[in-house]
């Protein structure tokens, strides 16, 4: 059974600092990995999707890396802003279309 | 492209009552999921459909939860009777490659 772990559970940084969010998974036989953002009381918004054959994906200030062999992904958010405050979830998809989530990292960016 | 639609957004019911949630996925998406997200936790898969067939319902509490997908499009998730521990956000998602989630239904059982 796939287990997904996100560390840290919570993070508080001053505005302008870079954010580093970690995700690890136990079964490296994945199809892809997706990072989501969740605002309080809202659904999930997809940020980045990395195929198993890729090493990284970038979108604006966001960059996600994937090391499938070691079961790790990292989400980097450059020059954080108060609007980046949210919970960030990592989800791993396996070949049977199952999507397994971590518990998330709650980020607070202080103005 | 229209997103995944869910209704209602919020529901408050008493324990032992029944409740139903509705989901309309993105047009053309064969795979549809229902997730339960308890406060402070990541989403947990309840049931996965491929077209109108069930692919995985191993974590669905079948004594009280049921789900169906009509004609491979819309889906409903029902809880009967509800328990206090069912209080959570119920998320519907659809996808073919990546996944798109709806805004969810927040259920409070009192």
CSV table of C-alpha atoms in Angstrom, one decimal:
chain,number,residue,atom,x,y,z
A,1,UNK,CA,0.0,0.0,0.0
A,2,UNK,CA,1.3,3.4,-1.0
A,3,UNK,CA,2.1,5.7,2.0
A,4,UNK,CA,2.7,9.4,1.4
A,5,UNK,CA,4.3,11.6,4.0
A,6,UNK,CA,4.7,15.4,4.0
A,7,UNK,CA,7.2,17.2,6.2
A,8,UNK,CA,6.9,19.6,7.9
A,9,UNK,CA,3.2,19.6,8.9
A,10,UNK,CA,3.3,23.4,9.3
A,11,UNK,CA,5.6,26.1,8.3
A,12,UNK,CA,5.7,29.9,9.0
A,13,UNK,CA,8.0,32.2,7.1
A,14,UNK,CA,8.4,36.0,6.6
A,15,UNK,CA,7.3,37.4,3.3
A,16,UNK,CA,10.0,37.1,0.6
A,17,UNK,CA,11.6,34.0,2.0
A,18,UNK,CA,11.8,30.9,-0.2
A,19,UNK,CA,9.6,27.9,0.7
A,20,UNK,CA,10.7,24.2,0.6
A,21,UNK,CA,8.0,21.6,1.0
A,22,UNK,CA,8.9,17.9,1.1
A,23,UNK,CA,6.9,14.8,0.1
A,24,UNK,CA,8.0,11.2,0.3
A,25,UNK,CA,6.3,8.0,-0.9
A,26,UNK,CA,7.0,4.4,-0.2
A,27,UNK,CA,6.3,2.7,-3.5
A,28,UNK,CA,8.4,4.1,-6.4
A,29,UNK,CA,6.2,2.5,-9.0
A,30,UNK,CA,4.3,5.7,-9.7
A,31,UNK,CA,2.7,7.0,-12.9
A,32,UNK,CA,2.8,10.7,-11.9
A,33,UNK,CA,2.9,13.0,-8.9
A,34,UNK,CA,0.7,16.1,-8.5
A,35,UNK,CA,1.0,19.1,-6.1
A,36,UNK,CA,-2.2,20.7,-5.0
A,37,UNK,CA,-3.1,23.8,-3.0
A,38,UNK,CA,-6.0,24.0,-0.6
A,39,UNK,CA,-7.4,27.1,0.9
A,40,UNK,CA,-9.5,26.9,4.1
A,41,UNK,CA,-12.9,25.5,3.4
A,42,UNK,CA,-12.2,25.1,-0.3
A,43,UNK,CA,-11.4,22.3,-2.8
A,44,UNK,CA,-8.1,21.4,-4.2
A,45,UNK,CA,-6.4,23.4,-6.9
A,46,UNK,CA,-3.8,21.7,-9.0
A,47,UNK,CA,-0.4,23.4,-9.1
A,48,UNK,CA,2.0,21.1,-10.9
A,49,UNK,CA,2.0,17.6,-12.3
A,50,UNK,CA,5.2,15.7,-12.9
A,51,UNK,CA,5.3,12.5,-14.9
A,52,UNK,CA,7.3,9.6,-13.6
A,53,UNK,CA,9.8,10.1,-16.4
A,54,UNK,CA,10.4,13.8,-15.6
A,55,UNK,CA,12.7,15.3,-13.0
A,56,UNK,CA,11.0,18.6,-12.5
A,57,UNK,CA,8.2,21.0,-13.6
A,58,UNK,CA,8.1,24.8,-13.3
A,59,UNK,CA,5.2,27.3,-13.3
A,60,UNK,CA,6.0,30.9,-12.4
A,61,UNK,CA,7.5,31.0,-8.9
A,62,UNK,CA,6.8,27.3,-8.3
A,63,UNK,CA,9.2,24.5,-9.1
A,64,UNK,CA,8.6,20.8,-8.3
A,65,UNK,CA,11.3,18.1,-8.5
A,66,UNK,CA,10.9,14.4,-8.5
A,67,UNK,CA,13.3,11.7,-7.6
A,68,UNK,CA,11.3,8.5,-8.2
A,69,UNK,CA,14.0,6.1,-7.2
A,70,UNK,CA,14.3,7.6,-3.7
A,71,UNK,CA,10.6,8.2,-3.4
A,72,UNK,CA,10.8,12.0,-3.0
A,73,UNK,CA,9.4,15.2,-4.4
A,74,UNK,CA,10.1,18.8,-3.3
A,75,UNK,CA,8.0,21.8,-4.0
A,76,UNK,CA,9.9,25.1,-4.1
A,77,UNK,CA,8.1,28.4,-3.9
A,78,UNK,CA,10.3,31.4,-4.6
A,79,UNK,CA,9.9,34.8,-2.9
A,80,UNK,CA,6.9,33.9,-0.9
A,81,UNK,CA,3.9,36.2,-0.5
A,82,UNK,CA,1.1,36.4,2.0
A,83,UNK,CA,-1.2,35.0,-0.7
A,84,UNK,CA,0.8,31.8,-0.7
A,85,UNK,CA,-0.6,31.0,2.7
A,86,UNK,CA,-2.5,27.7,2.3
A,87,UNK,CA,-2.2,24.0,2.8
A,88,UNK,CA,-0.1,22.2,0.1
A,89,UNK,CA,-0.9,18.6,-0.7
A,90,UNK,CA,1.2,16.1,-2.5
A,91,UNK,CA,-0.6,13.2,-4.3
A,92,UNK,CA,0.9,10.2,-6.0
A,93,UNK,CA,-0.9,8.3,-8.8
A,94,UNK,CA,-0.2,4.7,-9.5
A,95,UNK,CA,-0.8,2.8,-12.7
A,96,UNK,CA,-4.2,1.6,-11.5
A,97,UNK,CA,-5.4,5.2,-11.4
A,98,UNK,CA,-5.3,5.3,-7.6
A,99,UNK,CA,-4.3,8.6,-6.1
A,100,UNK,CA,-2.8,8.6,-2.6
A,101,UNK,CA,-2.4,11.9,-0.7
A,102,UNK,CA,-0.2,13.1,2.0
A,103,UNK,CA,-1.7,15.0,5.0
A,104,UNK,CA,-0.4,18.3,3.7
A,105,UNK,CA,1.9,21.1,4.8
A,106,UNK,CA,0.1,24.2,6.1
A,107,UNK,CA,2.0,27.3,5.1
A,108,UNK,CA,1.7,30.8,6.7
A,109,UNK,CA,3.6,33.7,5.1
A,110,UNK,CA,3.8,36.6,7.5
A,111,UNK,CA,3.6,40.1,6.0
B,1,UNK,CA,-13.4,23.9,-19.8
B,2,UNK,CA,-16.0,23.8,-17.0
B,3,UNK,CA,-14.8,22.4,-13.7
B,4,UNK,CA,-16.1,19.6,-11.5
B,5,UNK,CA,-19.5,20.7,-10.0
B,6,UNK,CA,-20.6,19.6,-6.6
B,7,UNK,CA,-23.6,20.3,-4.5
B,8,UNK,CA,-24.6,21.2,-1.9
B,9,UNK,CA,-21.7,23.2,-0.6
B,10,UNK,CA,-22.7,22.8,3.0
B,11,UNK,CA,-25.0,20.4,4.9
B,12,UNK,CA,-25.8,20.1,8.6
B,13,UNK,CA,-27.7,17.0,9.7
B,14,UNK,CA,-28.4,15.2,12.9
B,15,UNK,CA,-26.9,11.8,13.5
B,16,UNK,CA,-28.9,8.9,12.1
B,17,UNK,CA,-30.3,11.1,9.3
B,18,UNK,CA,-29.5,10.5,5.7
B,19,UNK,CA,-27.7,12.8,3.3
B,20,UNK,CA,-26.8,12.7,-0.4
B,21,UNK,CA,-24.1,14.6,-2.4
B,22,UNK,CA,-24.0,15.2,-6.1
B,23,UNK,CA,-21.1,15.5,-8.5
B,24,UNK,CA,-21.0,16.4,-12.2
B,25,UNK,CA,-17.5,15.7,-13.6
B,26,UNK,CA,-15.7,17.3,-16.4
B,27,UNK,CA,-17.2,16.3,-19.7
B,28,UNK,CA,-15.4,13.3,-21.2
B,29,UNK,CA,-13.6,12.2,-18.0
B,30,UNK,CA,-14.1,8.5,-17.6
B,31,UNK,CA,-12.6,8.3,-14.1
B,32,UNK,CA,-14.5,9.8,-11.2
B,33,UNK,CA,-13.5,9.7,-7.5
B,34,UNK,CA,-15.1,10.4,-4.2
B,35,UNK,CA,-12.8,11.4,-1.3
B,36,UNK,CA,-13.4,12.1,2.3
B,37,UNK,CA,-11.3,14.7,4.0
B,38,UNK,CA,-11.4,15.0,7.8
B,39,UNK,CA,-10.1,18.2,9.3
B,40,UNK,CA,-6.4,18.2,9.4
B,41,UNK,CA,-5.9,15.1,7.3
B,42,UNK,CA,-5.3,14.5,3.6
B,43,UNK,CA,-8.1,13.2,1.4
B,44,UNK,CA,-9.0,9.5,1.7
B,45,UNK,CA,-10.4,7.7,-1.3
B,46,UNK,CA,-13.9,6.3,-0.8
B,47,UNK,CA,-14.7,5.0,-4.2
B,48,UNK,CA,-13.4,5.1,-7.8
B,49,UNK,CA,-15.5,4.8,-10.9
B,50,UNK,CA,-14.3,4.0,-14.4
B,51,UNK,CA,-17.3,5.1,-16.6
B,52,UNK,CA,-20.2,3.7,-14.6
B,53,UNK,CA,-18.4,0.7,-13.2
B,54,UNK,CA,-16.8,0.6,-9.7
B,55,UNK,CA,-13.0,0.1,-9.8
B,56,UNK,CA,-12.2,0.4,-6.1
B,57,UNK,CA,-14.6,0.8,-3.1
B,58,UNK,CA,-12.4,-1.0,-0.6
B,59,UNK,CA,-12.4,1.9,1.8
B,60,UNK,CA,-16.1,2.7,1.5
B,61,UNK,CA,-18.1,1.9,4.7
B,62,UNK,CA,-20.7,-0.1,2.8
B,63,UNK,CA,-23.0,-0.6,5.8
B,64,UNK,CA,-23.8,3.1,5.6
B,65,UNK,CA,-22.3,4.6,2.5
B,66,UNK,CA,-23.4,4.0,-1.1
B,67,UNK,CA,-22.5,5.6,-4.4
B,68,UNK,CA,-23.6,5.3,-8.0
B,69,UNK,CA,-22.6,6.9,-11.3
B,70,UNK,CA,-25.5,7.3,-13.7
B,71,UNK,CA,-24.8,6.6,-17.3
B,72,UNK,CA,-21.1,7.1,-16.7
B,73,UNK,CA,-21.5,10.9,-16.0
B,74,UNK,CA,-23.0,12.3,-12.8
B,75,UNK,CA,-22.5,10.6,-9.5
B,76,UNK,CA,-24.2,10.6,-6.1
B,77,UNK,CA,-22.8,9.6,-2.8
B,78,UNK,CA,-25.2,8.8,0.0
B,79,UNK,CA,-24.8,8.2,3.7
B,80,UNK,CA,-27.5,6.5,5.7
B,81,UNK,CA,-27.6,6.6,8.7
B,82,UNK,CA,-25.0,9.3,9.4
B,83,UNK,CA,-22.7,9.2,12.4
B,84,UNK,CA,-20.8,12.0,14.1
B,85,UNK,CA,-17.5,10.7,12.7
B,86,UNK,CA,-18.8,11.3,9.1
B,87,UNK,CA,-18.3,15.0,9.6
B,88,UNK,CA,-15.9,15.9,6.9
B,89,UNK,CA,-15.5,17.5,3.5
B,90,UNK,CA,-16.5,15.2,0.7
B,91,UNK,CA,-14.6,15.9,-2.5
B,92,UNK,CA,-15.3,14.7,-6.0
B,93,UNK,CA,-12.6,14.6,-8.6
B,94,UNK,CA,-12.4,13.5,-12.2
B,95,UNK,CA,-9.5,13.0,-14.5
B,96,UNK,CA,-7.8,11.2,-17.4
B,97,UNK,CA,-4.2,12.2,-16.7
B,98,UNK,CA,-4.1,14.8,-13.9
B,99,UNK,CA,-7.0,15.3,-11.6
B,100,UNK,CA,-9.5,18.2,-11.2
B,101,UNK,CA,-11.4,18.5,-7.9
B,102,UNK,CA,-14.7,20.1,-7.1
B,103,UNK,CA,-15.1,22.6,-4.3
B,104,UNK,CA,-16.4,19.9,-2.0
B,105,UNK,CA,-19.4,19.5,0.3
B,106,UNK,CA,-18.8,20.2,4.0
B,107,UNK,CA,-20.9,17.9,6.1
B,108,UNK,CA,-21.5,18.5,9.8
B,109,UNK,CA,-23.2,15.8,11.7
B,110,UNK,CA,-24.6,16.9,15.1
